[in-house]
Amino acid sequence: HVQLVESGGGSVQAGGSLMLSCAASRYTSAIYYMGWFRQTPGKEREGVAAISPGSIVKYYADSVKGRFTISRDNAKNTLYLQMDSLKPEDTAIYYCAAGQRFSSSTWHLEGAYTYWGQGTQVTVS
């Protein structure tokens, strides 16, 4: 079982930056594909970004390309999401997730991930 705990959410003005972190259970982060999703009330969870175990492959939603950067530090079992040039429409609960495999056509699907964190709120005003 993989446990994921997000942190780093908060309130920021439009144009500002935040970095989210996701701490994973020991000995798991190096073998799992990981991703960030977000959700607003009344909407489905949306895939934001994803990264392969060796950080070779990265995917981003069109809405965040050029503004968000996903990275991971396997030695620290931590996933990151650097969010710059934030917009009010980025306001959401952000979740990290881990799965055993994804592709260019599945990385953004909830079903591609097995484990989920509890989420952290990001508010952009």
PDB file of C-alpha atoms in Angstrom, residues 36-125:
ATOM      1  CA  TRP A  36      -1.147  15.659 -10.160  1.00  0.00           C
ATOM      2  CA  PHE A  37      -4.883  16.131 -10.564  1.00  0.00           C
ATOM      3  CA  ARG A  38      -7.216  18.933  -9.523  1.00  0.00           C
ATOM      4  CA  GLN A  39     -10.890  19.203  -8.838  1.00  0.00           C
ATOM      5  CA  THR A  40     -13.387  22.018  -8.344  1.00  0.00           C
ATOM      6  CA  PRO A  41     -16.918  21.619  -6.972  1.00  0.00           C
ATOM      7  CA  GLY A  42     -19.298  20.088  -9.469  1.00  0.00           C
ATOM      8  CA  LYS A  43     -16.565  19.093 -11.904  1.00  0.00           C
ATOM      9  CA  GLU A  44     -14.681  15.916 -12.613  1.00  0.00           C
ATOM     10  CA  ARG A  45     -11.116  15.480 -11.449  1.00  0.00           C
ATOM     11  CA  GLU A  46      -8.766  16.837 -14.114  1.00  0.00           C
ATOM     12  CA  GLY A  47      -5.297  15.551 -14.910  1.00  0.00           C
ATOM     13  CA  VAL A  48      -2.777  18.387 -14.580  1.00  0.00           C
ATOM     14  CA  ALA A  49       0.636  16.762 -15.032  1.00  0.00           C
ATOM     15  CA  ALA A  50       2.336  13.381 -14.820  1.00  0.00           C
ATOM     16  CA  ILE A  51       5.874  12.027 -14.653  1.00  0.00           C
ATOM     17  CA  SER A  52       7.523   8.670 -15.234  1.00  0.00           C
ATOM     18  CA  PRO A  53       9.655   6.957 -12.555  1.00  0.00           C
ATOM     19  CA  GLY A  54      12.952   8.173 -14.030  1.00  0.00           C
ATOM     20  CA  SER A  55      11.589  11.640 -14.866  1.00  0.00           C
ATOM     21  CA  ILE A  56      12.215  10.999 -18.570  1.00  0.00           C
ATOM     22  CA  VAL A  57       8.588  11.370 -19.617  1.00  0.00           C
ATOM     23  CA  LYS A  58       6.400  14.262 -18.523  1.00  0.00           C
ATOM     24  CA  TYR A  59       2.910  15.222 -19.600  1.00  0.00           C
ATOM     25  CA  TYR A  60       0.952  18.415 -19.009  1.00  0.00           C
ATOM     26  CA  ALA A  61      -2.594  19.547 -19.565  1.00  0.00           C
ATOM     27  CA  ASP A  62      -2.821  22.253 -22.211  1.00  0.00           C
ATOM     28  CA  SER A  63      -4.226  24.642 -19.620  1.00  0.00           C
ATOM     29  CA  VAL A  64      -1.013  24.570 -17.555  1.00  0.00           C
ATOM     30  CA  LYS A  65       1.718  24.099 -20.163  1.00  0.00           C
ATOM     31  CA  GLY A  66       4.464  26.676 -19.783  1.00  0.00           C
ATOM     32  CA  ARG A  67       3.267  27.628 -16.288  1.00  0.00           C
ATOM     33  CA  PHE A  68       3.480  24.412 -14.227  1.00  0.00           C
ATOM     34  CA  THR A  69       6.463  22.089 -13.843  1.00  0.00           C
ATOM     35  CA  ILE A  70       6.293  18.575 -12.448  1.00  0.00           C
ATOM     36  CA  SER A  71       9.358  16.961 -10.919  1.00  0.00           C
ATOM     37  CA  ARG A  72      10.294  14.243  -8.467  1.00  0.00           C
ATOM     38  CA  ASP A  73      13.135  13.431  -6.124  1.00  0.00           C
ATOM     39  CA  ASN A  74      13.179   9.675  -5.716  1.00  0.00           C
ATOM     40  CA  ALA A  75      15.845   9.851  -3.011  1.00  0.00           C
ATOM     41  CA  LYS A  76      13.384  11.859  -0.932  1.00  0.00           C
ATOM     42  CA  ASN A  77      10.297   9.965  -2.111  1.00  0.00           C
ATOM     43  CA  THR A  78       8.725  13.284  -3.028  1.00  0.00           C
ATOM     44  CA  LEU A  79       6.772  14.570  -5.997  1.00  0.00           C
ATOM     45  CA  TYR A  80       6.567  18.292  -6.742  1.00  0.00           C
ATOM     46  CA  LEU A  81       4.435  20.666  -8.765  1.00  0.00           C
ATOM     47  CA  GLN A  82       5.844  24.144  -9.286  1.00  0.00           C
ATOM     48  CA  MET A  83       3.000  26.448 -10.255  1.00  0.00           C
ATOM     49  CA  ASP A  84       3.867  29.858 -11.715  1.00  0.00           C
ATOM     50  CA  SER A  85       1.774  32.620 -13.266  1.00  0.00           C
ATOM     51  CA  LEU A  86      -1.238  31.328 -11.386  1.00  0.00           C
ATOM     52  CA  LYS A  87      -4.707  32.269 -12.573  1.00  0.00           C
ATOM     53  CA  PRO A  88      -8.029  32.315 -10.717  1.00  0.00           C
ATOM     54  CA  GLU A  89      -9.122  29.327 -12.816  1.00  0.00           C
ATOM     55  CA  ASP A  90      -6.319  27.303 -11.220  1.00  0.00           C
ATOM     56  CA  THR A  91      -8.261  27.399  -7.958  1.00  0.00           C
ATOM     57  CA  ALA A  92      -9.005  23.805  -6.969  1.00  0.00           C
ATOM     58  CA  ILE A  93      -8.144  20.979  -4.637  1.00  0.00           C
ATOM     59  CA  TYR A  94      -4.940  19.396  -5.929  1.00  0.00           C
ATOM     60  CA  TYR A  95      -4.301  15.680  -5.529  1.00  0.00           C
ATOM     61  CA  CYS A  96      -1.238  13.590  -6.166  1.00  0.00           C
ATOM     62  CA  ALA A  97      -1.578  10.046  -7.394  1.00  0.00           C
ATOM     63  CA  ALA A  98       0.587   7.011  -8.108  1.00  0.00           C
ATOM     64  CA  GLY A  99       0.120   4.206 -10.580  1.00  0.00           C
ATOM     65  CA  GLN A 100       2.130   1.424 -12.143  1.00  0.00           C
ATOM     66  CA  ARG A 101       1.966   2.576 -15.716  1.00  0.00           C
ATOM     67  CA  PHE A 102       0.502   5.166 -18.034  1.00  0.00           C
ATOM     68  CA  SER A 103       0.819   6.254 -21.632  1.00  0.00           C
ATOM     69  CA  SER A 104       0.326   9.428 -23.587  1.00  0.00           C
ATOM     70  CA  SER A 105      -3.348   8.527 -23.905  1.00  0.00           C
ATOM     71  CA  THR A 106      -3.998   7.498 -20.297  1.00  0.00           C
ATOM     72  CA  TRP A 107      -1.881   9.706 -18.047  1.00  0.00           C
ATOM     73  CA  HIS A 108      -4.755  12.113 -17.474  1.00  0.00           C
ATOM     74  CA  LEU A 109      -7.291   9.419 -16.540  1.00  0.00           C
ATOM     75  CA  GLU A 110      -8.119   8.690 -12.912  1.00  0.00           C
ATOM     76  CA  GLY A 111      -8.277   4.985 -13.683  1.00  0.00           C
ATOM     77  CA  ALA A 112      -4.568   4.924 -14.545  1.00  0.00           C
ATOM     78  CA  TYR A 113      -3.714   5.545 -10.878  1.00  0.00           C
ATOM     79  CA  THR A 114      -4.106   3.287  -7.895  1.00  0.00           C
ATOM     80  CA  TYR A 115      -3.162   5.441  -4.935  1.00  0.00           C
ATOM     81  CA  TRP A 116      -4.326   8.937  -4.058  1.00  0.00           C
ATOM     82  CA  GLY A 117      -3.529  11.588  -1.511  1.00  0.00           C
ATOM     83  CA  GLN A 118      -6.121  13.530   0.457  1.00  0.00           C
ATOM     84  CA  GLY A 119      -5.641  16.753  -1.484  1.00  0.00           C
ATOM     85  CA  THR A 120      -4.500  20.291  -0.755  1.00  0.00           C
ATOM     86  CA  GLN A 121      -6.470  23.454  -1.482  1.00  0.00           C
ATOM     87  CA  VAL A 122      -5.073  26.079  -3.845  1.00  0.00           C
ATOM     88  CA  THR A 123      -6.919  29.383  -4.072  1.00  0.00           C
ATOM     89  CA  VAL A 124      -5.952  32.093  -6.573  1.00  0.00           C
ATOM     90  CA  SER A 125      -7.636  35.470  -6.291  1.00  0.00           C
TER      91      SER A 125
END
